Amino acid sequence: MQNPTHKEDNEHIETKTTTCYMCACRCGIRVTLKNGEVKYIQGNPEHPLNKGVMCAKGASGIMKQYSPARLNKPLLRKKGAERGLNEFEEISWEKAFEIMEARLAKIRETDPKKFALFTGRDQMQALTGLFAKQFGTPNYAAHGGFCSVNMAAGMIYTIGGSFWEFGGPDLERARLFIMFGTAEDHHSNPLKIALSKYKRSGGRFISINPVRTGYSAVADEWVPIKPGTDGALLLALIHEIIELGLYDRDFLVQYTNAAELVDTDAESDQDGLFVRREEEAQEGKCFDPQDKLWWDRQTNKAVKTHTENIDPFLLGEFTMEDGKTVKPSFQLLVDRVKEYTPEWAESITGIPADTIKRLAHEMGITARDYQIELPIEWTDTWGKDHETVTGNPVAFHAMRGLAAHSNGFHTIRSLSILMTLLGTIDKPGGFRHKAPFPRPIPPCAKTPKGPEGVQPNTPLAGMALGWPADPDDLFVDDDGQPVRLDKAFSWEHPLSVHGLMHNAITNAWRGDPYKIDTMLIFMANMAWNSSMNTTEVREMLNDKDENGEFKIPFLIVCDAFQSEMVAYADLVLPDTTYLERHDVMSMLDRPISEFEGPVDSVRIPVLPPSGECKPFQEVVIELGSRLKLPAFVDKEGKRKYRDYPDFITNHETEPGSGIGFLAGWRGKSGEKFMTGEPNPQQWEMYEKNNCVYHYELPRSYQYMRNFNQGYLKWARRHRLTRFVEPITIHLYSEVLQKFKLAAQGKYGERRPPEHLRERVETYFDPLPFYYTPLETQLTDTQKYPLNALTQRPMAMYHSWDSQNAWLRQIHSHNYLYVNRKTALENGIANDDWIWVESMHGKVRCMCRHSEAVEPGTVWTWNAIGKARGSWGLSEQSNESQKGFLLNHLISEELPGDEHLSNSDPVTGQAGWYDVRVRIYKAEADEPEQTSPQFDFPKKIKGLGKVSQWLTYVAGKGGKS
Amino acid sequence: MHPAFSVIFLTTLIGLGQGLFLALYTEQVYSILKVLQTQVYIEYFSKASMVSLGLLVLGLIASFFHLGHPERAWRSATQWRTSWLSREVIVLPISMFFIFVYGCIYHFDLNATLFNVGEIPINISLIVGFIATLMTFSLYVSTGMIYASIRFLQEWHSPLTVINYTLIGVASGFTLAAAIASEFAPGLLNFYTGWSIALIIIAFIFRLFSLLRNKNLRPKSTVQTAIGIRHSQIKQISQGSMGGSFNTREYFHGKKESFVHSVKWIFIVMGFILPLLLLISNFYFNDQNILLAAVLIQYIGLLFERWYFFADANHPQNIYYQMIS
Amino acid sequence: MSQLALVIDLNVCVGCHACVTSCKEWNTSGLAGYLSDKRPYDKDPTGTFFNRVQSFEIGQFPKTEMVHFPKSCLHCEEPPCVPVCPTGASYKREEDGIVLVDYDKCIGCKYCSWACPYGARELDEHQKVMKKCTLCVDRIYDQSIVEDERKPSCVLSCPTSARLFGDVHDPDSDVSEKIREQGGYQLMPEWGTKPANHYLPRRKTSLTIHHDELVRADNPLKKEEQLPQPDFDDPSLDDVTSW
Ligand SMILES: Nc1nc2c(c(=O)[nH]1)N[C@H]1C(S)=C(S)[C@@H](COP(=O)(O)OP(=O)(O)OC[C@H]3O[C@@H](n4cnc5c(=O)[nH]c(N)nc54)[C@H](O)[C@@H]3O)O[C@H]1N2
Ligand SMILES: Nc1nc2c(c(=O)[nH]1)N[C@H]1C(S)=C(S)[C@@H](COP(=O)(O)OP(=O)(O)OC[C@H]3O[C@@H](n4cnc5c(=O)[nH]c(N)nc54)[C@H](O)[C@@H]3O)O[C@H]1N2
Ligand code: SF4
Ligand code: SF4
Ligand code: SF4
Ligand code: SF4
Ligand code: SF4
Ligand SMILES: [Mo]
């Protein structure tokens, strides 16, 4: 160390770029290897997403790579052994494939829906979705349903785009930024980069959250709110903004359906539908036809929307020539929010009415008086040229704090409407879309409409997941019963656009709507943190029928680590790590696009697979080929793709479509993008370009994309969309009204089953309304007065990182954070052992007093607690002895015999954050250990060695 | 601070050894100055010097357990210009050397008189002993200053630390001297017992002083100065490592307040009061076992004293490491 | 004489711990390495880190602030940890003010750590020597690294760029300017250790709303009347004159 810059010369150093996958953010990384071992993982400064920065997880990739909890051989449950005990024998990949092939081929020949494929926090839904569709099963979904589908659906059904991975706040130019219910989010690093720049440039940042940590810590103002009540707040903000005239009238008129006339004849079967000019009715196309009417202020008559030089009414009630009474939809919104005063909201949200009013004023005034005007010419879809792009610099962001409640859909609709009122959609300083968004409202993909879409030896006649526009788009049989195992797209949750993975195991176990044969779980820890009601789900996974057969006959789990779920598998497929495989972040799934244009990226292995690990991608290609699924074999039924990289290069969505998984460097020699013939050099080109493809749109295509003629034509030319019609913002949702009408027996053919009729009629409201979350409605809130939440810790990804020696030192166990006063009122001191009890169960854990949480809320870090014996940890590990999982308290079904999912009644979004609890001190003689505890399963043979000391130095074969 | 047994043994053992030597030399000076009319207990001097040396050696051995790399311990002598630890490392072997020589002089009976100053005969042992005494005192100062010089540890940063180290060491050494004398030099017994009693009383007074001082200390660093935020209510909620770290192991004793409190009473009783009573009672009973008990009890008491000395010190770094989560 | 240091902007630090683990990964295979971990997969895992992020709650609900507070060695200008070291293993570099430990000399006596009021040093319990932040001295001068990246690992990784790196003795450096203009301060100034690392405080942006901004003439609510369209029969010029 006397000469600290001295270097050894016997080092073989190489540096490779790829894409991080310690979380779904997908930053570009540079991996330095010393003698073939990972020495350093740093952010790639040339990557558009993270611009060189990292996060705690990304920088701990070394410890993931060399974790002793990694699976390294295919495993088969020993004959006769119970599930959950890790009693496995090692088998060869060939044997594993034979088992799967035999089983799946038989299912496909008979009843493809008996195979269910569910995937967790993966990023390859393009491939897994393709596989499921080709197989012919409707039972496919990824984590979206239990993650944030409310966010996707609520916004996409309103503005044609969403936060999550599809859009975000333009902090580069915003002046006021309001963040609802976000702890970390998917866009981790970019959001942090943007937030600090924003704060440094003097922007004002307000966080609305029951808890103040993470991002909220650096907010200029923290507005603590009672969980599940943001809808009330947002409606009151809308009320105040309308009352003071702080909305952007021109924007509402031109770009939303605010001025469009709605039939208000309650008796008519047209009630609540837009009045249309008959002659232009266009059926079956997935866009909003321009056939609606405005009421002209000049002539006092109904006129075609967007007639030049017409200024319509936004308010009022009018009578059409045929005597029909109509109102602009904005008037209906005004009527709706009349009662939603700030004073009303105060009693629900706990936020003083004055604060609510001030927030509304800040938003309205900033939007109006700090307007941005950029010298960017653009042309709208009605052909009008604009010399500038204007922006009202109020930006919002929201995530699961809004989404993960059973009233989240309407809350998020309210937020989208608030953003729209302020005129901030796809404008500088406001919300900005990211390709492939905006999409038509709703997007075009549809599931089959009934059971006939599922046929033996045939691909599914539609997508497994879609975007219903109409009750006719539901995936139900003639009795209105679900076709999907998770009951998605049924009357129970009509707009469950991401499925309901959280009900898949319970439904399969109960055989409701039917029994299945094989379930393949990829990258989802369903025996632990991604299930609700974890204790019972674990029992279901191991439950047997009268004949002694497992109720879920065959479970295949593909995982990279010894997770809780692995223990329950009949067949375990050991996956590689992100450093060992090819991978694609595709425009067909969730790319990493920027505001300025589409971006997709790849992973290229920097290390060979460890042990006998095989990338799941290769497993899918292999299985697809063996099962002779059309997309994977040629006309003779012979295997089409050598391997996954080959598939990526050569697969086209349809022969000759020119659309593949990757958008960059298409065409014979890489001269095209988005569409173009397969390019044999595509991988090399990605490799040379930091594993990322970034297309920057011309400036005039970068804003107002819902109505930007240039952009929409560009998007159609490059097959991002099929339509160039404007994507009018749905302040008023006719889609929802159609479901309501159907429930009232006034629309279409399909009717909800009687027990769901009232539910559909209530929750399918074309305008947002506030209701108490469903579970709370059914809870004795005297007995269970507190809301219990989880938050994402920045230094952990779900359950993934307890096997990571560095990250687990930062979060080795978790506490329940309770407002100090609340705790003291309950006689609970700091660090006391307490019970947290909900209607569904109870857990014992340690309490921590906090001043940074609203008094009616308790919270903990998500998924830190682990089951004893998993993740390569010792029996005494803090994770299992002091850590706990809140999921034991949360039910996947609402109380009652109907087996209704504990989800948003519109979208099927899991209501994680609706649970109500009470807390009390544990008895003095109870063990100082969290409860429940689970049996210590056998150690899986052949996992990495664990020793007392870890002294990692790269390049020395693990020796220091 | 987390009390480390290596350091507790090191400081108590060498303190005792040094004290024992000082007891010998005191007697020698007294007898030379004819304050005491005694015969020369050669065996006693040689045996007791070796015991003293032995204690220093044991202390040195104990100190090695404190080091991560004892094989490099020699390096620690290099920074005598700035480091009290370095100074201790230098003075300790020098002291040992001179005590060794002192003992040898008696053992091999080499104590020739070199010259006379007036009526006082200056013999070799007097000179060697004088140097050893200087070294012994330097050693007390060095050891004490290791602790007293760290100004952040306000409990330690006081002359009292050096004074206490010295007084307590000397007192324990005189008690031991008394016990050894009861076997080999009965004539010196009362001399040593008397001294011991006096020293224990003085040491006790000074120790009580420091207890009082520390009780009234106001920490100079607060969480406000530690993180630079002016607010009366600041609470740490996370220290960044949940399984603990060097900072939580080295600076926290990890014991309940009540435990620390009882340690204080134990050392007051065992380190001072009991030995005092035993020594006094020995004037009446004159039983060797009582003296041995006094030595043993006092030593154990001083182990507690030293433990408490560490536990009592609150390092400002602790402000940063209050809360696991 | 230059003095390199970190300046940490508490105004933007979100407590993500990126700096913590990226420091660990750089240094574990670097010159300071390894950084051992004890019981890595067992109870109470613990290890050597040069940088930790802590969190503090300030005030009482609802007026609560939450401050994330990263801390590594502050490279004091008057480092009390250096003179106490008996072996000379701890030293402060003349040329750039970095305080380092020479592991080949350190005997692991921990004395220097006692003399650091900030708790910035950590004994590597496996290698049994004292370790601490090196300011990535093996990165910042490494000519084989492109110039832009010759910065400490924690600085490169920090997503909010809350960690600034530079020479606090150079009045024109970015860090000096920030310290001057944004109230940069030192920790525990009462000890006179003169930490080279500085911290920048939270700053707040607020918006003042004037009443008249809420009642303006261009209020869109005023645009909801029927636009004037006179009746055919209303008087007109034609009625009164014939040019
Ligand atoms: N480091 C890390 N990053 C991750 C993940 C991870 O596990 N670790 N997970 C990824 C995944 S899958 C997802 S879905 C995203 C989720 O990203 P986030 O949505 O940011 O994640 P959550 O932790 O669920 O955050 C919910 C926040 O909402 C607040 N909240 C809860 N209820 C309410 C409410 O009713 N109103 C308001 N206003 N706030 C409320 C909570 O206090 C919390 O701060 O994060 C992704 N990013
Ligand atoms: N209480 C509560 N529960 C929640 C949430 C909450 O906020 N609160 N959030 C919910 C949300 S939003 C989500 S998205 C889910 C997340 O839930 P999941 O998507 O299920 O995430 P995990 O369970 O952490 O990870 C799934 C598995 O992926 C494995 N894995 C990691 N890397 C790889 C790999 O490279 N290959 C393979 N094959 N496997 C790998 C891990 O070992 C782990 O077993 O959790 C949900 N659960
Ligand atoms: S944010 Fe996610 S993708 Fe980016 S570095 Fe961190 S773990 Fe990796
Ligand atoms: S922070 Fe501590 S270790 Fe670093 S220079 Fe200052 S006193 Fe020394
Ligand atoms: S632990 Fe090492 S660096 Fe610290 S004082 Fe001792 S020898 Fe010096
Ligand atoms: S400067 Fe280097 S050694 Fe110091 S904290 Fe940052 S990364 Fe760690
Ligand atoms: S990386 Fe930056 S933002 Fe994250 S904890 Fe460290 S200093 Fe704070
Ligand atoms: Mo999620």
mmCIF file of N, CA and C in Angstrom, chain B residues 105-177:
data_model
loop_
_atom_site.group_PDB
_atom_site.id
_atom_site.type_symbol
_atom_site.label_atom_id
_atom_site.label_comp_id
_atom_site.label_asym_id
_atom_site.label_seq_id
_atom_site.Cartn_x
_atom_site.Cartn_y
_atom_site.Cartn_z
ATOM 1 N N ILE B 105 21.009 -8.252 40.309
ATOM 2 C CA ILE B 105 21.983 -7.701 41.239
ATOM 3 C C ILE B 105 21.790 -8.328 42.608
ATOM 4 N N TYR B 106 20.512 -8.472 42.955
ATOM 5 C CA TYR B 106 20.255 -9.084 44.254
ATOM 6 C C TYR B 106 20.498 -10.583 44.225
ATOM 7 N N HIS B 107 20.003 -11.166 43.130
ATOM 8 C CA HIS B 107 20.093 -12.616 43.060
ATOM 9 C C HIS B 107 21.538 -13.102 43.070
ATOM 10 N N PHE B 108 22.350 -12.433 42.304
ATOM 11 C CA PHE B 108 23.755 -12.860 42.212
ATOM 12 C C PHE B 108 24.638 -12.072 43.174
ATOM 13 N N ASP B 109 23.962 -11.309 43.993
ATOM 14 C CA ASP B 109 24.666 -10.567 45.034
ATOM 15 C C ASP B 109 25.797 -9.722 44.470
ATOM 16 N N LEU B 110 25.470 -8.866 43.555
ATOM 17 C CA LEU B 110 26.486 -8.035 42.904
ATOM 18 C C LEU B 110 26.399 -6.595 43.356
ATOM 19 N N ASN B 111 25.722 -6.447 44.472
ATOM 20 C CA ASN B 111 25.373 -5.084 44.828
ATOM 21 C C ASN B 111 26.523 -4.318 45.487
ATOM 22 N N ALA B 112 27.561 -4.124 44.734
ATOM 23 C CA ALA B 112 28.720 -3.421 45.301
ATOM 24 C C ALA B 112 28.402 -1.945 45.497
ATOM 25 N N THR B 113 29.001 -1.408 46.540
ATOM 26 C CA THR B 113 28.852 0.032 46.730
ATOM 27 C C THR B 113 29.860 0.729 45.834
ATOM 28 N N LEU B 114 29.394 1.692 45.121
ATOM 29 C CA LEU B 114 30.279 2.358 44.167
ATOM 30 C C LEU B 114 30.984 3.535 44.823
ATOM 31 N N PHE B 115 30.171 4.306 45.490
ATOM 32 C CA PHE B 115 30.769 5.455 46.190
ATOM 33 C C PHE B 115 29.802 5.902 47.263
ATOM 34 N N ASN B 116 30.213 6.821 48.008
ATOM 35 C CA ASN B 116 29.365 7.332 49.064
ATOM 36 C C ASN B 116 29.068 8.803 48.831
ATOM 37 N N VAL B 117 27.869 9.151 49.090
ATOM 38 C CA VAL B 117 27.529 10.568 49.080
ATOM 39 C C VAL B 117 27.225 10.921 50.520
ATOM 40 N N GLY B 118 28.114 11.604 51.077
ATOM 41 C CA GLY B 118 27.983 11.837 52.516
ATOM 42 C C GLY B 118 28.025 10.485 53.212
ATOM 43 N N GLU B 119 26.969 10.209 53.975
ATOM 44 C CA GLU B 119 26.949 8.920 54.658
ATOM 45 C C GLU B 119 26.229 7.861 53.865
ATOM 46 N N ILE B 120 25.683 8.354 52.782
ATOM 47 C CA ILE B 120 24.841 7.419 52.036
ATOM 48 C C ILE B 120 25.657 6.652 51.021
ATOM 49 N N PRO B 121 25.584 5.303 51.152
ATOM 50 C CA PRO B 121 26.331 4.497 50.194
ATOM 51 C C PRO B 121 25.517 4.337 48.905
ATOM 52 N N ILE B 122 26.176 4.679 47.824
ATOM 53 C CA ILE B 122 25.501 4.523 46.531
ATOM 54 C C ILE B 122 25.957 3.202 45.931
ATOM 55 N N ASN B 123 25.051 2.226 45.935
ATOM 56 C CA ASN B 123 25.445 0.951 45.326
ATOM 57 C C ASN B 123 24.804 0.790 43.949
ATOM 58 N N ILE B 124 25.188 -0.277 43.266
ATOM 59 C CA ILE B 124 24.726 -0.470 41.873
ATOM 60 C C ILE B 124 23.211 -0.527 41.825
ATOM 61 N N SER B 125 22.648 -1.293 42.748
ATOM 62 C CA SER B 125 21.201 -1.477 42.684
ATOM 63 C C SER B 125 20.463 -0.153 42.864
ATOM 64 N N LEU B 126 21.062 0.726 43.606
ATOM 65 C CA LEU B 126 20.396 2.010 43.803
ATOM 66 C C LEU B 126 20.296 2.770 42.473
ATOM 67 N N ILE B 127 21.410 2.711 41.732
ATOM 68 C CA ILE B 127 21.413 3.421 40.438
ATOM 69 C C ILE B 127 20.499 2.726 39.433
ATOM 70 N N VAL B 128 20.668 1.404 39.336
ATOM 71 C CA VAL B 128 19.820 0.652 38.398
ATOM 72 C C VAL B 128 18.361 0.838 38.788
ATOM 73 N N GLY B 129 18.123 0.734 40.092
ATOM 74 C CA GLY B 129 16.756 0.895 40.570
ATOM 75 C C GLY B 129 16.211 2.277 40.266
ATOM 76 N N PHE B 130 17.102 3.265 40.341
ATOM 77 C CA PHE B 130 16.658 4.618 40.046
ATOM 78 C C PHE B 130 16.199 4.728 38.581
ATOM 79 N N ILE B 131 17.044 4.162 37.724
ATOM 80 C CA ILE B 131 16.657 4.196 36.307
ATOM 81 C C ILE B 131 15.350 3.430 36.103
ATOM 82 N N ALA B 132 15.281 2.257 36.721
ATOM 83 C CA ALA B 132 14.067 1.450 36.580
ATOM 84 C C ALA B 132 12.861 2.225 37.101
ATOM 85 N N THR B 133 13.056 2.962 38.163
ATOM 86 C CA THR B 133 11.942 3.738 38.697
ATOM 87 C C THR B 133 11.494 4.796 37.705
ATOM 88 N N LEU B 134 12.474 5.462 37.124
ATOM 89 C CA LEU B 134 12.111 6.446 36.101
ATOM 90 C C LEU B 134 11.312 5.787 34.989
ATOM 91 N N MET B 135 11.815 4.623 34.568
ATOM 92 C CA MET B 135 11.155 3.907 33.476
ATOM 93 C C MET B 135 9.744 3.489 33.883
ATOM 94 N N THR B 136 9.659 3.017 35.113
ATOM 95 C CA THR B 136 8.360 2.567 35.592
ATOM 96 C C THR B 136 7.361 3.720 35.578
ATOM 97 N N PHE B 137 7.819 4.839 36.071
ATOM 98 C CA PHE B 137 6.895 5.975 36.042
ATOM 99 C C PHE B 137 6.572 6.394 34.607
ATOM 100 N N SER B 138 7.591 6.367 33.737
ATOM 101 C CA SER B 138 7.302 6.704 32.328
ATOM 102 C C SER B 138 6.286 5.727 31.763
ATOM 103 N N LEU B 139 6.432 4.478 32.207
ATOM 104 C CA LEU B 139 5.514 3.473 31.691
ATOM 105 C C LEU B 139 4.095 3.760 32.166
ATOM 106 N N TYR B 140 3.973 4.106 33.454
ATOM 107 C CA TYR B 140 2.630 4.483 33.935
ATOM 108 C C TYR B 140 2.075 5.642 33.122
ATOM 109 N N VAL B 141 2.935 6.614 32.886
ATOM 110 C CA VAL B 141 2.464 7.786 32.155
ATOM 111 C C VAL B 141 2.095 7.410 30.723
ATOM 112 N N SER B 142 2.972 6.609 30.099
ATOM 113 C CA SER B 142 2.684 6.224 28.714
ATOM 114 C C SER B 142 1.380 5.468 28.643
ATOM 115 N N THR B 143 1.252 4.468 29.500
ATOM 116 C CA THR B 143 0.024 3.679 29.462
ATOM 117 C C THR B 143 -1.178 4.584 29.697
ATOM 118 N N GLY B 144 -1.070 5.394 30.731
ATOM 119 C CA GLY B 144 -2.189 6.287 31.019
ATOM 120 C C GLY B 144 -2.465 7.219 29.867
ATOM 121 N N MET B 145 -1.394 7.722 29.278
ATOM 122 C CA MET B 145 -1.587 8.701 28.204
ATOM 123 C C MET B 145 -2.186 8.080 26.949
ATOM 124 N N ILE B 146 -1.959 6.783 26.739
ATOM 125 C CA ILE B 146 -2.601 6.143 25.593
ATOM 126 C C ILE B 146 -4.084 6.449 25.633
ATOM 127 N N TYR B 147 -4.624 6.383 26.838
ATOM 128 C CA TYR B 147 -6.062 6.621 26.988
ATOM 129 C C TYR B 147 -6.364 8.102 27.149
ATOM 130 N N ALA B 148 -5.540 8.744 27.973
ATOM 131 C CA ALA B 148 -5.837 10.136 28.289
ATOM 132 C C ALA B 148 -5.645 11.048 27.087
ATOM 133 N N SER B 149 -4.856 10.605 26.128
ATOM 134 C CA SER B 149 -4.552 11.514 25.023
ATOM 135 C C SER B 149 -5.646 11.546 23.960
ATOM 136 N N ILE B 150 -6.574 10.594 24.024
ATOM 137 C CA ILE B 150 -7.643 10.619 23.009
ATOM 138 C C ILE B 150 -8.701 11.600 23.461
ATOM 139 N N ARG B 151 -8.706 12.743 22.845
ATOM 140 C CA ARG B 151 -9.538 13.792 23.417
ATOM 141 C C ARG B 151 -11.015 13.574 23.168
ATOM 142 N N PHE B 152 -11.345 12.716 22.223
ATOM 143 C CA PHE B 152 -12.775 12.471 21.973
ATOM 144 C C PHE B 152 -13.402 11.658 23.079
ATOM 145 N N LEU B 153 -12.546 10.859 23.748
ATOM 146 C CA LEU B 153 -13.068 10.049 24.831
ATOM 147 C C LEU B 153 -12.974 10.885 26.088
ATOM 148 N N GLN B 154 -14.001 11.678 26.304
ATOM 149 C CA GLN B 154 -13.926 12.675 27.365
ATOM 150 C C GLN B 154 -13.732 12.021 28.727
ATOM 151 N N GLU B 155 -14.255 10.828 28.905
ATOM 152 C CA GLU B 155 -14.108 10.138 30.188
ATOM 153 C C GLU B 155 -12.631 9.855 30.466
ATOM 154 N N TRP B 156 -11.879 9.689 29.421
ATOM 155 C CA TRP B 156 -10.463 9.352 29.580
ATOM 156 C C TRP B 156 -9.555 10.573 29.481
ATOM 157 N N HIS B 157 -10.030 11.567 28.796
ATOM 158 C CA HIS B 157 -9.174 12.687 28.450
ATOM 159 C C HIS B 157 -9.019 13.604 29.661
ATOM 160 N N SER B 158 -8.181 13.178 30.610
ATOM 161 C CA SER B 158 -8.018 13.917 31.860
ATOM 162 C C SER B 158 -6.755 13.425 32.538
ATOM 163 N N PRO B 159 -6.070 14.320 33.279
ATOM 164 C CA PRO B 159 -4.881 13.880 34.037
ATOM 165 C C PRO B 159 -5.245 12.757 34.999
ATOM 166 N N LEU B 160 -6.501 12.739 35.404
ATOM 167 C CA LEU B 160 -6.919 11.702 36.350
ATOM 168 C C LEU B 160 -6.655 10.300 35.802
ATOM 169 N N THR B 161 -6.745 10.152 34.499
ATOM 170 C CA THR B 161 -6.512 8.832 33.919
ATOM 171 C C THR B 161 -5.092 8.371 34.236
ATOM 172 N N VAL B 162 -4.118 9.276 34.033
ATOM 173 C CA VAL B 162 -2.729 8.911 34.300
ATOM 174 C C VAL B 162 -2.524 8.716 35.796
ATOM 175 N N ILE B 163 -3.089 9.611 36.559
ATOM 176 C CA ILE B 163 -2.934 9.527 38.007
ATOM 177 C C ILE B 163 -3.511 8.216 38.523
ATOM 178 N N ASN B 164 -4.693 7.886 38.026
ATOM 179 C CA ASN B 164 -5.330 6.661 38.490
ATOM 180 C C ASN B 164 -4.559 5.419 38.079
ATOM 181 N N TYR B 165 -4.119 5.425 36.848
ATOM 182 C CA TYR B 165 -3.332 4.277 36.402
ATOM 183 C C TYR B 165 -2.148 4.097 37.345
ATOM 184 N N THR B 166 -1.501 5.217 37.644
ATOM 185 C CA THR B 166 -0.305 5.143 38.484
ATOM 186 C C THR B 166 -0.669 4.728 39.910
ATOM 187 N N LEU B 167 -1.596 5.447 40.489
ATOM 188 C CA LEU B 167 -1.926 5.180 41.887
ATOM 189 C C LEU B 167 -2.463 3.770 42.085
ATOM 190 N N ILE B 168 -3.327 3.372 41.210
ATOM 191 C CA ILE B 168 -3.923 2.041 41.369
ATOM 192 C C ILE B 168 -2.859 0.973 41.187
ATOM 193 N N GLY B 169 -1.996 1.183 40.184
ATOM 194 C CA GLY B 169 -0.923 0.221 39.962
ATOM 195 C C GLY B 169 -0.016 0.148 41.183
ATOM 196 N N VAL B 170 0.374 1.313 41.668
ATOM 197 C CA VAL B 170 1.290 1.339 42.793
ATOM 198 C C VAL B 170 0.639 0.704 44.024
ATOM 199 N N ALA B 171 -0.602 1.069 44.269
ATOM 200 C CA ALA B 171 -1.287 0.518 45.432
ATOM 201 C C ALA B 171 -1.334 -0.993 45.369
ATOM 202 N N SER B 172 -1.696 -1.518 44.174
ATOM 203 C CA SER B 172 -1.773 -2.978 44.081
ATOM 204 C C SER B 172 -0.393 -3.587 44.247
ATOM 205 N N GLY B 173 0.622 -2.904 43.719
ATOM 206 C CA GLY B 173 1.997 -3.409 43.852
ATOM 207 C C GLY B 173 2.421 -3.472 45.313
ATOM 208 N N PHE B 174 2.086 -2.460 46.096
ATOM 209 C CA PHE B 174 2.472 -2.456 47.504
ATOM 210 C C PHE B 174 1.748 -3.557 48.276
ATOM 211 N N THR B 175 0.498 -3.787 47.900
ATOM 212 C CA THR B 175 -0.211 -4.877 48.578
ATOM 213 C C THR B 175 0.487 -6.198 48.307
ATOM 214 N N LEU B 176 0.831 -6.375 47.042
ATOM 215 C CA LEU B 176 1.536 -7.610 46.686
ATOM 216 C C LEU B 176 2.865 -7.686 47.419
ATOM 217 N N ALA B 177 3.540 -6.561 47.492
ATOM 218 C CA ALA B 177 4.821 -6.532 48.202
ATOM 219 C C ALA B 177 4.628 -6.976 49.649
#
